Tab-separated table of C-alpha atoms in Angstrom:
chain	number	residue	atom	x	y	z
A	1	UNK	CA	28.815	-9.236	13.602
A	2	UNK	CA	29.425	-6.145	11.735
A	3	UNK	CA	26.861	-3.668	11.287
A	4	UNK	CA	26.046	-0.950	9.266
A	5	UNK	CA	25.738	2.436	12.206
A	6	UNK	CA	23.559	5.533	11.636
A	7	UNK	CA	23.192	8.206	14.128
A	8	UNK	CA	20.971	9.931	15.759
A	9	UNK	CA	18.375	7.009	16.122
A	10	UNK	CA	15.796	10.335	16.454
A	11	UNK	CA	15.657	13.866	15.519
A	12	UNK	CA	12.706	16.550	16.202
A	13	UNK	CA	13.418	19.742	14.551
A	14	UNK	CA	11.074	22.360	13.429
A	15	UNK	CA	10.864	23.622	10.028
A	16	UNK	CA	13.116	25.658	8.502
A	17	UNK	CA	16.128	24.312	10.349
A	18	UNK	CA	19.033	22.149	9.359
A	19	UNK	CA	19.599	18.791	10.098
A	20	UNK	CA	22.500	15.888	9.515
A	21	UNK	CA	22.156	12.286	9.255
A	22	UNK	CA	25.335	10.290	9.621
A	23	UNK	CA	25.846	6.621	8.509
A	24	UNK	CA	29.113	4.017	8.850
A	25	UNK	CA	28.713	1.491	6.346
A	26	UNK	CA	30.001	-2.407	6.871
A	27	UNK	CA	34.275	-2.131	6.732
A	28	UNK	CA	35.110	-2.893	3.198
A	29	UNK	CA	31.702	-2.076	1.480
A	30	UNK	CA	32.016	0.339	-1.468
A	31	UNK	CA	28.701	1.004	-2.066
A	32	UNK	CA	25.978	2.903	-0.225
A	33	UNK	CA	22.714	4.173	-0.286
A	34	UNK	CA	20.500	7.000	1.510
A	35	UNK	CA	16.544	5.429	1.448
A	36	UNK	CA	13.936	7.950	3.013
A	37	UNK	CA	10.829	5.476	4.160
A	38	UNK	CA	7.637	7.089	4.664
A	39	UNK	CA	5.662	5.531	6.969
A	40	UNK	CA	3.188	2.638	5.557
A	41	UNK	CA	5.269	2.611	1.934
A	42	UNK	CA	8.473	1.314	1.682
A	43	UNK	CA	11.735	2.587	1.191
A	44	UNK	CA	12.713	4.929	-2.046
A	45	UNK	CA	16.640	5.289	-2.945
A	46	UNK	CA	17.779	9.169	-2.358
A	47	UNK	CA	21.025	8.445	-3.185
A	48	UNK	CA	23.556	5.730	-3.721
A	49	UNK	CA	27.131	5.949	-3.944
A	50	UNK	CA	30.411	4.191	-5.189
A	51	UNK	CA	33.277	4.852	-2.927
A	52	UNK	CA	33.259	8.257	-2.503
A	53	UNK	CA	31.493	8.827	-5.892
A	54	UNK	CA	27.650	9.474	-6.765
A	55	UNK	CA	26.136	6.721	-8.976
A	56	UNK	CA	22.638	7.789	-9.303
A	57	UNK	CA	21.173	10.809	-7.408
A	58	UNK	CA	17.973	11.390	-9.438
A	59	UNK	CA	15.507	11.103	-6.611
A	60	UNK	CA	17.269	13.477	-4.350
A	61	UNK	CA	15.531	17.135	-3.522
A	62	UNK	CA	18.952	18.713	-4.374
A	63	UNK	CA	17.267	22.353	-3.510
A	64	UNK	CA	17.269	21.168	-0.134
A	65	UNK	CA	18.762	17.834	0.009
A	66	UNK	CA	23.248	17.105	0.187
A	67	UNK	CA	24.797	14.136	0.665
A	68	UNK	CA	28.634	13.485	0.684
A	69	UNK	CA	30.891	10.469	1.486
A	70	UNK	CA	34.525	12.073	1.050
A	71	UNK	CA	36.773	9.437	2.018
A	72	UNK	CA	34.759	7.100	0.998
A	73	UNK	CA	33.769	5.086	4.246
A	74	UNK	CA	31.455	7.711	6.161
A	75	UNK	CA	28.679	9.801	5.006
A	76	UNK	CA	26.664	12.484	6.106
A	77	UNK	CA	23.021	13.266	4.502
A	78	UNK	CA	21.735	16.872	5.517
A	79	UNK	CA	18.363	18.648	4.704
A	80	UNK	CA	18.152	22.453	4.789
A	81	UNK	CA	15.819	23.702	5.267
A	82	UNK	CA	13.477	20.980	6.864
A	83	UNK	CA	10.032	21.013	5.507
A	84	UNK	CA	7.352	19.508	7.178
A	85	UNK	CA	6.954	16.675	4.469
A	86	UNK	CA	10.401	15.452	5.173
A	87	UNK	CA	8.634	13.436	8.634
A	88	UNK	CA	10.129	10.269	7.762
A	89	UNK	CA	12.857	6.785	8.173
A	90	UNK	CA	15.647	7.950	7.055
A	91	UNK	CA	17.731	4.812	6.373
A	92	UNK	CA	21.447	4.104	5.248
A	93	UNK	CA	22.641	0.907	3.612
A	94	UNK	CA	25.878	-0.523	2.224
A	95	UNK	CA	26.838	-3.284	0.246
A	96	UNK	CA	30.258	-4.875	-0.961
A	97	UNK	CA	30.024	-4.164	-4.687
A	98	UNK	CA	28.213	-3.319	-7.168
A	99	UNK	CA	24.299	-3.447	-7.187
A	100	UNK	CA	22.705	-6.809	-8.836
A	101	UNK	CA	25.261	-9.342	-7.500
A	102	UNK	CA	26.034	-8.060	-3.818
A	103	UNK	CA	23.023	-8.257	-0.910
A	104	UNK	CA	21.883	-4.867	0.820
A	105	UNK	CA	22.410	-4.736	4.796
A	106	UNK	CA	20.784	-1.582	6.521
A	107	UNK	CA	21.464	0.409	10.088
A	108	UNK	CA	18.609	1.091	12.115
A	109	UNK	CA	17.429	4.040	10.944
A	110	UNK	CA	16.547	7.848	11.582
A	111	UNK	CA	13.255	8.852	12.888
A	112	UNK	CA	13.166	12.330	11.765
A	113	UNK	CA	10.221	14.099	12.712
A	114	UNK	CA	9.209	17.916	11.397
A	115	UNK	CA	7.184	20.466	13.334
B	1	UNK	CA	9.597	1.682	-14.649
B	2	UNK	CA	9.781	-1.067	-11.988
B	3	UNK	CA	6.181	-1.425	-10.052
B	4	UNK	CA	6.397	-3.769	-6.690
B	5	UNK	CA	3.277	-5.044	-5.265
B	6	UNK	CA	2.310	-7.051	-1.588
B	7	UNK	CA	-0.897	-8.598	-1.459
B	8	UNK	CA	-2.065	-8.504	1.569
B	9	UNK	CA	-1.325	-5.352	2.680
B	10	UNK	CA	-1.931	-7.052	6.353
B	11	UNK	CA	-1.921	-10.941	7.706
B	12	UNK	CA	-2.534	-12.560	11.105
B	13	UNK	CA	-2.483	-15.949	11.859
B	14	UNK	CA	-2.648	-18.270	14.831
B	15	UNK	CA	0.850	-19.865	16.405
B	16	UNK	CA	1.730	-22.664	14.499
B	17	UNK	CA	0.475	-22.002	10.924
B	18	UNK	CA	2.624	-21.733	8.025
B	19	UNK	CA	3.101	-18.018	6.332
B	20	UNK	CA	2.115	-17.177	2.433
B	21	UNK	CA	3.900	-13.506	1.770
B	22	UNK	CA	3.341	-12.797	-2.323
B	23	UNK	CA	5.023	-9.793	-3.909
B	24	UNK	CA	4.848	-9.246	-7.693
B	25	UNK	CA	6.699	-6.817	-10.237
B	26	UNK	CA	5.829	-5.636	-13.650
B	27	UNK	CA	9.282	-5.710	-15.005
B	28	UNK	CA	11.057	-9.398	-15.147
B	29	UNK	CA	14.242	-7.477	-16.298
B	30	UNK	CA	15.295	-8.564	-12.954
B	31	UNK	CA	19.080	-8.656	-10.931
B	32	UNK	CA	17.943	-10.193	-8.017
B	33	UNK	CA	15.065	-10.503	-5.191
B	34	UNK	CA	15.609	-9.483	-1.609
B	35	UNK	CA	12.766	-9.876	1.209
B	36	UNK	CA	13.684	-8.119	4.710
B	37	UNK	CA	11.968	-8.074	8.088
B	38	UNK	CA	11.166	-4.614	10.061
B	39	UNK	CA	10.437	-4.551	13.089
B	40	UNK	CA	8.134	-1.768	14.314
B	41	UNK	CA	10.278	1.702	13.882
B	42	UNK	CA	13.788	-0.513	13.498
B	43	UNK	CA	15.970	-0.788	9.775
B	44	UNK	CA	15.298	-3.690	7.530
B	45	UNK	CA	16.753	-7.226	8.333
B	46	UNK	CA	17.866	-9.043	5.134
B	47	UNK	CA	16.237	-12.820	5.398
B	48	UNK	CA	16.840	-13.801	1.749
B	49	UNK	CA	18.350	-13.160	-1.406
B	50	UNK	CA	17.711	-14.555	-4.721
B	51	UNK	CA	19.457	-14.094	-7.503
B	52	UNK	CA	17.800	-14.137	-11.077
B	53	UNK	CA	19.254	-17.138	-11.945
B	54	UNK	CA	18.017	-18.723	-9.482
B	55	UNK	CA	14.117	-20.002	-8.592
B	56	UNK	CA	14.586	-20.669	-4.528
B	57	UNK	CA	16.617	-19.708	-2.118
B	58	UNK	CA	16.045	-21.662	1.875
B	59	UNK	CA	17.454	-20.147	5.654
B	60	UNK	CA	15.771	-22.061	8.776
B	61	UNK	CA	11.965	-22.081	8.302
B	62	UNK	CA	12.095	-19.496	5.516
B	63	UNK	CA	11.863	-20.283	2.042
B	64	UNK	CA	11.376	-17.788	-0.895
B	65	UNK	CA	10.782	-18.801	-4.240
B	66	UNK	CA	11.593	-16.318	-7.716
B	67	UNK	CA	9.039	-17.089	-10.915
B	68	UNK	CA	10.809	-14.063	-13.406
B	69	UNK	CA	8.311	-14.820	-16.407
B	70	UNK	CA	5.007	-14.482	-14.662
B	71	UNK	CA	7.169	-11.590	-11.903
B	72	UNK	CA	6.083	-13.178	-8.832
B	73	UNK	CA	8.042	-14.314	-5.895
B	74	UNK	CA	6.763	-15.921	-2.886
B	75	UNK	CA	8.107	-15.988	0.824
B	76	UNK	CA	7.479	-19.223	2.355
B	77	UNK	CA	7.870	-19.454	6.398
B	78	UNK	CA	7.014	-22.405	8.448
B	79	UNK	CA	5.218	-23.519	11.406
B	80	UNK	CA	4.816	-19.369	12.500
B	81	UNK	CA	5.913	-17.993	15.970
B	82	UNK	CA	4.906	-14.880	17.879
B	83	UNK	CA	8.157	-13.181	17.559
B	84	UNK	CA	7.530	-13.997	13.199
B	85	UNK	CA	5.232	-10.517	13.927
B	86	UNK	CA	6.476	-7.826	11.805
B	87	UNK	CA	6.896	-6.432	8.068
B	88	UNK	CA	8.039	-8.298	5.527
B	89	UNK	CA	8.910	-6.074	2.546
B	90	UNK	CA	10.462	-7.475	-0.809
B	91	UNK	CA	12.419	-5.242	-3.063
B	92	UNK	CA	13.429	-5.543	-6.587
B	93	UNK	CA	16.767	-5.060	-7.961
B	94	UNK	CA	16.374	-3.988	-11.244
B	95	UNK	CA	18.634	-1.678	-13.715
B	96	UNK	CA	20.897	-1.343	-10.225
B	97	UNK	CA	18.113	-0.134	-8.051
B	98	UNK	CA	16.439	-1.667	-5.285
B	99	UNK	CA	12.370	-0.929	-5.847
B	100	UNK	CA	10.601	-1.836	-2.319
B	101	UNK	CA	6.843	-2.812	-2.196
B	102	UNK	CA	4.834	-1.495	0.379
B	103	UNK	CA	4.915	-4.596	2.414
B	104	UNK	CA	2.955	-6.913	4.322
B	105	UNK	CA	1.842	-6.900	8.263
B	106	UNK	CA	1.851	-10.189	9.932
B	107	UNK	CA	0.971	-10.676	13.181
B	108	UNK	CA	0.926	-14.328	14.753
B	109	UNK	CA	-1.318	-15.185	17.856
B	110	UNK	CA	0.259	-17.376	20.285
């Protein structure tokens, strides 16, 4: 069954440093989304794209916060510099289409943690 | 702007007792309805979609129900299990963005 990946399943880092969050969406799905989940509260879009294009970015800390799918498959989600407050799920999820008609499938997540 | 809610914020129930999950929104400009499963520190499992034409929507012992004019939907599972334990989060596609509640706890005691 085909699943979306993310890598690495954990990251400790302390604060100030850079990190990089890597996802493989589903083969075929156009769409996908960055969530951050903060522990007890559920997940909050960061950013979602269409093929290799950003649809809606308005949530995402872009003084620290990049995200980039350039061929349109892939996509890597860094943070620089990590802040303490970024402790979180950091989860990646595609889709086939466009939002509203097409279901959401998610990878398992990246426990980031910030010390 | 799109408010999700999960009442109870926590659940347990003995093995063998059917599940009640409720999750309500403010807006019913609604796309669809989507509850997942998460397993303690794992991603979100999808278990149902519904779209907004649509009032139910039935996999296995799991049915979920969608009520747009009063925004409630309910999450129906039957006859409960041990491994049922976990979140169960409903999100809200609205204006093409998923809003997540907060969730709700369940543990079931064989």
């Amino acid at each position: 069954e085909a699943e979306v990946a993310q890598s690495p399943r954990y990251k400790i880092t302390e604060k100030s440093q850079a990190v990089a969050f890597w996802c493989d969406p589903i083969s075929g799905h156009a769409t996908l989304y960055w969530y951050r989940q903060i522990l007890g509260q559920g997940p909050e879009l960061l950013v979602q794209f269409q093929d290799e294009s950003v649809v809606d970015d308005s949530q995402l800390p872009k003084d620290r916060f990049s995200a980039e799918r350039l061929k349109g498959v892939d996509s890597t989600l860094k943070i620089q510099p990590a802040e303490l407050g970024d402790s979180a799920m950091y989860l990646c999820a595609s889709s086939l289409g466009q939002t509203g008609v097409d279901e959401q499938f998610f990878g398992p997540g990246t426990r980031l943690t910030v010390l | 702007k799109q408010e999700v809610t999960q009442i109870p914020a926590a659940l347990s129930v003995p093995e063998g007792e059917n599940l009640v999950l409720n999750c309500s929104f403010t807006d019913s400009a609604i796309y669809n309805l989507q509850w997942f499963r998460q397993d303690p520190g794992k991603g979100l499992t999808s278990l149902l979609l519904i779209q907004s034409s649509q009032r139910e929507q039935t996999s296995g012992r799991l049915n979920a129900s969608l009520d747009k004019s009063s925004g409630r939907s309910t999450l129906y599972i039957a006859a409960s299990q041990p491994g049922d334990s976990a979140t169960y989060l409903c999100a809200v596609d609205s204006w093409g963005k998923l809003q997540f509640g907060a969730g709700t706890q369940v543990v079931v005691t064989p």
